[in-house]
mmCIF file of C-alpha atoms and ligand atoms in Angstrom:
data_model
loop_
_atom_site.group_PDB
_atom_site.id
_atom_site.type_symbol
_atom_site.label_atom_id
_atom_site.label_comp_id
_atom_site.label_asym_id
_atom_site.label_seq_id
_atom_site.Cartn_x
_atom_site.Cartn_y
_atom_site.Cartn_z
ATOM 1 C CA UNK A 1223 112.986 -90.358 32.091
ATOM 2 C CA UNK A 1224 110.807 -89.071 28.853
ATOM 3 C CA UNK A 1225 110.912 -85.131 28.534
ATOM 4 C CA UNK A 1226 108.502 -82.990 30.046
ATOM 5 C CA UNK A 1227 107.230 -80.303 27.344
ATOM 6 C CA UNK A 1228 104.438 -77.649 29.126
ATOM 7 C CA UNK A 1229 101.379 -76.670 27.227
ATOM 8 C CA UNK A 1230 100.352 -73.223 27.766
ATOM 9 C CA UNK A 1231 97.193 -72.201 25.177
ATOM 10 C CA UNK A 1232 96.703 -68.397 24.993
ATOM 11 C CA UNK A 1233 92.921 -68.365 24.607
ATOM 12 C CA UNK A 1234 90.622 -69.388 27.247
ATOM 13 C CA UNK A 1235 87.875 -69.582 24.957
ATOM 14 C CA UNK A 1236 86.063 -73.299 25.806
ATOM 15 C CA UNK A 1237 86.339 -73.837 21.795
ATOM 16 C CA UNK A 1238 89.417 -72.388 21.121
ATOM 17 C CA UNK A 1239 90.899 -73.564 18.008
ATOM 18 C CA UNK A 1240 94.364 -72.872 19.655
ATOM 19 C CA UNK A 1241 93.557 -75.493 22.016
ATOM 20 C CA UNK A 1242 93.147 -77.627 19.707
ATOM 21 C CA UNK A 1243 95.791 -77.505 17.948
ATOM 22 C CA UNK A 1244 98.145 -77.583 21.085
ATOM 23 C CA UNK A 1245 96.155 -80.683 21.921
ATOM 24 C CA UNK A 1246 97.523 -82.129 18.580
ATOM 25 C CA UNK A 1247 100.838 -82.274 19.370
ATOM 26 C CA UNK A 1248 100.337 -84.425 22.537
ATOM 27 C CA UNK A 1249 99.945 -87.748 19.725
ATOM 28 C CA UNK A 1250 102.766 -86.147 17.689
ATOM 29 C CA UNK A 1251 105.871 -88.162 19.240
ATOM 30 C CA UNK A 1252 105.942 -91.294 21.802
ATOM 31 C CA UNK A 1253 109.253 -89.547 23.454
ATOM 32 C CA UNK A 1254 108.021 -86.739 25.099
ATOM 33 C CA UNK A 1255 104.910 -86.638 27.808
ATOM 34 C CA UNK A 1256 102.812 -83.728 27.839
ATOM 35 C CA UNK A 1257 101.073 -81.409 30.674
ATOM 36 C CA UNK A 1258 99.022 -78.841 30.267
ATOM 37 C CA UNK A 1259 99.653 -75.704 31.989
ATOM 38 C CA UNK A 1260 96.571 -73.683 32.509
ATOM 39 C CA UNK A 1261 96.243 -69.687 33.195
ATOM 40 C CA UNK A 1262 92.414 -68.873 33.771
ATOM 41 C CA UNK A 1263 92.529 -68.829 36.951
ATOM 42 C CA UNK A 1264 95.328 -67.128 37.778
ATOM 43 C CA UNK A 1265 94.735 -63.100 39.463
ATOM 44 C CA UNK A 1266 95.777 -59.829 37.702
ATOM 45 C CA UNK A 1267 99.180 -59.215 37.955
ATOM 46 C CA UNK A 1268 99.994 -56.807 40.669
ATOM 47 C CA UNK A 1269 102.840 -55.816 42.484
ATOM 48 C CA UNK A 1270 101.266 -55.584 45.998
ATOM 49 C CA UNK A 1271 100.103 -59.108 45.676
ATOM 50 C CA UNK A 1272 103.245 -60.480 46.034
ATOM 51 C CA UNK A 1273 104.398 -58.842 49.268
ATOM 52 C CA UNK A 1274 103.032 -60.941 51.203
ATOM 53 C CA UNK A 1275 103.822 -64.668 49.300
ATOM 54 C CA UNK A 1276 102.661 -65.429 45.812
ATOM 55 C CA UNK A 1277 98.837 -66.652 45.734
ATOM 56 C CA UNK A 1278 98.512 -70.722 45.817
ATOM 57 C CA UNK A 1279 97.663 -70.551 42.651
ATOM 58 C CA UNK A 1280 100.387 -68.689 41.356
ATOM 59 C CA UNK A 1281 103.113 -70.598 43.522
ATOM 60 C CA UNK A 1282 101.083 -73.991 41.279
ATOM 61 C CA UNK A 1283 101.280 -72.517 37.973
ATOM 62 C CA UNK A 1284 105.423 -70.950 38.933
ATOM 63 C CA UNK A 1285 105.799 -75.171 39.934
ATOM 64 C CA UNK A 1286 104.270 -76.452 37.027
ATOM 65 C CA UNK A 1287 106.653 -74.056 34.858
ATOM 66 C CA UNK A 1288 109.630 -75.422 37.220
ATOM 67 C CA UNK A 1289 108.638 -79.044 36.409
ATOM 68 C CA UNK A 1290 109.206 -79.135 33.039
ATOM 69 C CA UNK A 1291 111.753 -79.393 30.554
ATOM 70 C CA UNK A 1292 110.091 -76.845 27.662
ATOM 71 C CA UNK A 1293 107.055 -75.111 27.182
ATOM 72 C CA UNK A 1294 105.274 -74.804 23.989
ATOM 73 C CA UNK A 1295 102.736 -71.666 24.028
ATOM 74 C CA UNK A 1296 99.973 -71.718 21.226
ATOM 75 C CA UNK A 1297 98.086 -69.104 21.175
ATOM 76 C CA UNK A 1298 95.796 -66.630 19.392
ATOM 77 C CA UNK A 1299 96.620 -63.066 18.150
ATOM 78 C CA UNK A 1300 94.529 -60.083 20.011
ATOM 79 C CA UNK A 1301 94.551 -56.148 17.701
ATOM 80 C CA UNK A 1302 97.313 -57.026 16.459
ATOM 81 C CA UNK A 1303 99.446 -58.450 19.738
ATOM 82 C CA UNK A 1304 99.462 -60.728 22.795
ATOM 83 C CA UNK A 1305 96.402 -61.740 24.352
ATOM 84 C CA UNK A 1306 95.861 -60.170 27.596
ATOM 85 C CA UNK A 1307 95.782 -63.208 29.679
ATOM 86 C CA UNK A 1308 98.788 -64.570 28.480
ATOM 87 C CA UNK A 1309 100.866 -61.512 28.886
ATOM 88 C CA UNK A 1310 99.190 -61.293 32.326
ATOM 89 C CA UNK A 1311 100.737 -64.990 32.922
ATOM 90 C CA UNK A 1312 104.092 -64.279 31.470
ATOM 91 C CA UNK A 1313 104.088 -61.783 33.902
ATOM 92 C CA UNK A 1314 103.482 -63.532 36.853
ATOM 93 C CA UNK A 1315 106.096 -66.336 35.715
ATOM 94 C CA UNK A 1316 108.467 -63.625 35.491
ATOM 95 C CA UNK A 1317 109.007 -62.671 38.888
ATOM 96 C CA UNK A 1318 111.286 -62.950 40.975
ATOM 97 C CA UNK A 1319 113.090 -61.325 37.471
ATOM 98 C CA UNK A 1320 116.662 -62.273 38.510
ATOM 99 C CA UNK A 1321 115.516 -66.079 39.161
ATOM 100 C CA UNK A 1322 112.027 -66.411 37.945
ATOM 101 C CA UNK A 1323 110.797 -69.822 36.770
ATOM 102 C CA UNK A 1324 111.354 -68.811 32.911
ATOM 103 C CA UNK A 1325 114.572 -67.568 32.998
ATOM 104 C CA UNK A 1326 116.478 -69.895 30.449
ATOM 105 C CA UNK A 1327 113.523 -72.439 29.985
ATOM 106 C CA UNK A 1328 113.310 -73.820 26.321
ATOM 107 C CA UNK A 1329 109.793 -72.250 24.883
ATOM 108 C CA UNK A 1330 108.847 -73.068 20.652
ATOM 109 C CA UNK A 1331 105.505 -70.684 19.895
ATOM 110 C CA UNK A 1332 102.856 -71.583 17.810
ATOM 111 C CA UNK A 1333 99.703 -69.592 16.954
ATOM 112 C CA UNK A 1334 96.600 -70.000 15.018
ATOM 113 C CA UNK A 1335 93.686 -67.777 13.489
ATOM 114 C CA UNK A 1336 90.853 -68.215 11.034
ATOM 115 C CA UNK A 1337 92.867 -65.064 9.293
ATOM 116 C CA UNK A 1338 95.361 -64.922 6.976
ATOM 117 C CA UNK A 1339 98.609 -63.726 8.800
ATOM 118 C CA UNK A 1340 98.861 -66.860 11.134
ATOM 119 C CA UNK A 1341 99.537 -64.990 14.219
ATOM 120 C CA UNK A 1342 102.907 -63.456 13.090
ATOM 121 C CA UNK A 1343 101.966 -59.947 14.628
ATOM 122 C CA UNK A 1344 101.585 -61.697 17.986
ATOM 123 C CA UNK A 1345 104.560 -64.017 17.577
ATOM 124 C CA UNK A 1346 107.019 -61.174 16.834
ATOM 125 C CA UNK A 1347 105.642 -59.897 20.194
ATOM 126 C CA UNK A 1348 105.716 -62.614 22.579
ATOM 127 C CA UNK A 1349 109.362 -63.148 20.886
ATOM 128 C CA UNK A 1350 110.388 -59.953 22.354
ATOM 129 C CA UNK A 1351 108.359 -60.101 25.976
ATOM 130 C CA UNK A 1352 110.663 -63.281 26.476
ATOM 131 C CA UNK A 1353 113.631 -62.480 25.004
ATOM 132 C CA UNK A 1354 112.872 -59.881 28.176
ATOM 133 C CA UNK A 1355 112.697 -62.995 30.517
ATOM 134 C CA UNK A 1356 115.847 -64.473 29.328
ATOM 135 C CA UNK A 1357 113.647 -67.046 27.812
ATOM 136 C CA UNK A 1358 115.222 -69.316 25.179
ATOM 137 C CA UNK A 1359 112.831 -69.363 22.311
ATOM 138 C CA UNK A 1360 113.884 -72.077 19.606
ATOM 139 C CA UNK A 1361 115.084 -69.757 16.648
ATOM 140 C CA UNK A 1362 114.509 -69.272 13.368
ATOM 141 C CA UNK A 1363 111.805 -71.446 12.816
ATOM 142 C CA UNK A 1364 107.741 -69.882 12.688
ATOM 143 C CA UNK A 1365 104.848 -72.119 13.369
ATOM 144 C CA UNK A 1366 102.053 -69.800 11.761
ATOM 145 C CA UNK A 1367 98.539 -71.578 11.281
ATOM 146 C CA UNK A 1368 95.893 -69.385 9.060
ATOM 147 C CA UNK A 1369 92.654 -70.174 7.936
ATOM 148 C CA UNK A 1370 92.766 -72.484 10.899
ATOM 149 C CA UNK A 1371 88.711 -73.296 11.031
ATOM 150 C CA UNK A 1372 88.923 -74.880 7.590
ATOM 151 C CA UNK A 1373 92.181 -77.610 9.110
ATOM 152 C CA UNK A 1374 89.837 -78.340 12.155
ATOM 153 C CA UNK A 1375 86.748 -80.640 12.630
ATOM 154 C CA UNK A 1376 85.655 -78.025 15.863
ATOM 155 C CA UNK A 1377 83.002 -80.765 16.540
ATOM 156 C CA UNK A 1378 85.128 -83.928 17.117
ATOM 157 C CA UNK A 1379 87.868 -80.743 18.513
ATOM 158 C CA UNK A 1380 90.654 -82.358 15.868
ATOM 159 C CA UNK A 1381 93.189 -80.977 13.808
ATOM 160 C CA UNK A 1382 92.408 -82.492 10.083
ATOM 161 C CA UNK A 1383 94.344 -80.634 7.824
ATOM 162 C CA UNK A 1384 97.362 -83.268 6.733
ATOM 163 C CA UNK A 1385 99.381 -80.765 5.962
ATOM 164 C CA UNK A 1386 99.511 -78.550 9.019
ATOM 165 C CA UNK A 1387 100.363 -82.397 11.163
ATOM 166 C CA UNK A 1388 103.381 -82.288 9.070
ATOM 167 C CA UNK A 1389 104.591 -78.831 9.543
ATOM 168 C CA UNK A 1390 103.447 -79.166 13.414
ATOM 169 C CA UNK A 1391 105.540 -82.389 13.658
ATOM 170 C CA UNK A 1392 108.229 -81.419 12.634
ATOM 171 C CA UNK A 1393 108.705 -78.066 14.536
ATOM 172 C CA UNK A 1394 107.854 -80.768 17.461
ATOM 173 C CA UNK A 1395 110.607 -82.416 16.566
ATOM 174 C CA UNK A 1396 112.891 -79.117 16.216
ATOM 175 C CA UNK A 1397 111.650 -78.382 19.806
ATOM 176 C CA UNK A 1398 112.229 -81.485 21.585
ATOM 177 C CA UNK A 1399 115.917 -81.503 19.693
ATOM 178 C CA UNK A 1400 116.068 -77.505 20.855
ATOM 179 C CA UNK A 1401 115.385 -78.568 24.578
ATOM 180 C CA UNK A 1402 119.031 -80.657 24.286
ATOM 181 C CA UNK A 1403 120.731 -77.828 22.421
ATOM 182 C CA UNK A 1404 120.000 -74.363 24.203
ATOM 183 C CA UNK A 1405 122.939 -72.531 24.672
ATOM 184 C CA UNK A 1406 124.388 -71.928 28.222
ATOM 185 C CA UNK A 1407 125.146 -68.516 28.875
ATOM 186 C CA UNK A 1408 125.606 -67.230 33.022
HETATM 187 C C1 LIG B 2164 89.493 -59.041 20.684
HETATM 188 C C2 LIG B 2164 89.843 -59.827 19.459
HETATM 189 C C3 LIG B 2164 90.821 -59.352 18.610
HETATM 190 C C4 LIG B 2164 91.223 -60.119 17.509
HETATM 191 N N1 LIG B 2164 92.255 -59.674 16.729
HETATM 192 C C5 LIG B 2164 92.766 -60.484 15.784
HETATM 193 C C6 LIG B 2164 93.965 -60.143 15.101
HETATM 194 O O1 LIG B 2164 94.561 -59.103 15.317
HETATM 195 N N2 LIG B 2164 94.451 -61.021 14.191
HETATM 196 C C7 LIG B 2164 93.829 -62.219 13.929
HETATM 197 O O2 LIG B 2164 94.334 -62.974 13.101
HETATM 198 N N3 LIG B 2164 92.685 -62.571 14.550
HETATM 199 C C8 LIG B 2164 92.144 -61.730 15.475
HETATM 200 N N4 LIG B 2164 91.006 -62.090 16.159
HETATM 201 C C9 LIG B 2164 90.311 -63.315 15.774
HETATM 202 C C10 LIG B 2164 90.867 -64.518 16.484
HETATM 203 O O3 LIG B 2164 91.952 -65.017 15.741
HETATM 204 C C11 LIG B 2164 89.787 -65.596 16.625
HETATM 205 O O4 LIG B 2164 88.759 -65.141 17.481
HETATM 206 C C12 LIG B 2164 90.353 -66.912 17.100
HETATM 207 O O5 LIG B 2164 89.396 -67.906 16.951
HETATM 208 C C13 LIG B 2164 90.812 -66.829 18.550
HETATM 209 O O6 LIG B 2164 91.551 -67.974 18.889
HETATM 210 P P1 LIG B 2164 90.888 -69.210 19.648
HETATM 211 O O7 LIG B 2164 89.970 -69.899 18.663
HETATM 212 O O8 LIG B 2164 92.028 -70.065 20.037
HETATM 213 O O9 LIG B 2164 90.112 -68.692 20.838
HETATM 214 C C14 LIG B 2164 90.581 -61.340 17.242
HETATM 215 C C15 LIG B 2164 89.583 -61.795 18.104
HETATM 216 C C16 LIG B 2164 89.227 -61.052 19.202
HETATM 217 C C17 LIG B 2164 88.171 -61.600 20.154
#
């Protein structure tokens, strides 16, 4: 059976350059299948919601997590941090916190911004948010896109920039190979 790798974008903007950059990846290798993981819909995180049973579409998006084998986030950078709706979803995938769906599950981040910094603000804080979650983010490696709307055609919604494929494959390739090498710690 091919890998599964998750796609979760961090923008829900309909022309979100994040998106398509995260759609990229999905012609980058012929080993691993794709499946996008989607957080619009999903409610405010909050506490009292959960007494009674996660929402349906909560217990969806906590399966689709389950499913498969890594999850690649891309997303955009917000003042300086995580966008709101993805910290919202991180939070919901969280819970139960001793067991949740996250809790050792390979994740490589990637972000993208017409600006010059690439994201890294962000990055360095979704790091730490799942470093929280017992998440095992591939190391050492930064996948920081700048300038981003000059490597896109935002009409035909494709990545054109050479190379940014390059740079994208092969932290695609230090994912997939990250997936088989996480460490096991109980
Ligand atoms: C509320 C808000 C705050 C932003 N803050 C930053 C920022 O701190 N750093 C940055 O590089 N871009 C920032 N931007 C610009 C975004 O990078 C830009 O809107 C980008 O296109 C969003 O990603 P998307 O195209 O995937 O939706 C901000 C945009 C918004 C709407």
């Amino acid at each position: 059976m091919p890998k599964t790798i998750g796609l979760i974008c961090g923008s829900l903007r309909e022309k979100s350059y994040n998106r398509i950059i995260a759609q990229s990846l999905t012609d980058m290798s012929d080993s691993v299948q794709f499946r996008w993981i989607e957080i619009k819909e999903l409610p405010l995180f909050n506490e009292d919601l959960e007494v009674g049973g996660d929402p349906v579409v909560v217990t969806s998006f906590k399966s689709s997590i389950q499913e498969v084998d890594g999850i690649i986030i891309v997303s955009p950078e917000y003042n300086s941090g995580i966008p709101g709706a993805l910290k919202n979803a991180l939070d919901w995938a969280s819970r139960p916190s001793k067991s949740s769906v996250l809790s050792r599950k390979p994740v490589g981040l990637i972000g993208a911004t017409p600006g010059g910094l690439g994201t890294a603000f962000a990055q360095m804080q979704i790091r730490q948010i799942l470093e929280a979650m017992q998440v095992h983010v591939l190391p050492f490696q930064k996948m920081l896109i700048s300038q981003v709307h000059e490597k896109i055609d935002s009409d035909q919604k494709v990545l054109t920039d050479e190379k940014t494929k390059r740079y994208l494959q092969r932290y695609l390739q230090q994912f997939i190979h990250w997936i088989d090498h996480t460490p096991v710690i109980d």
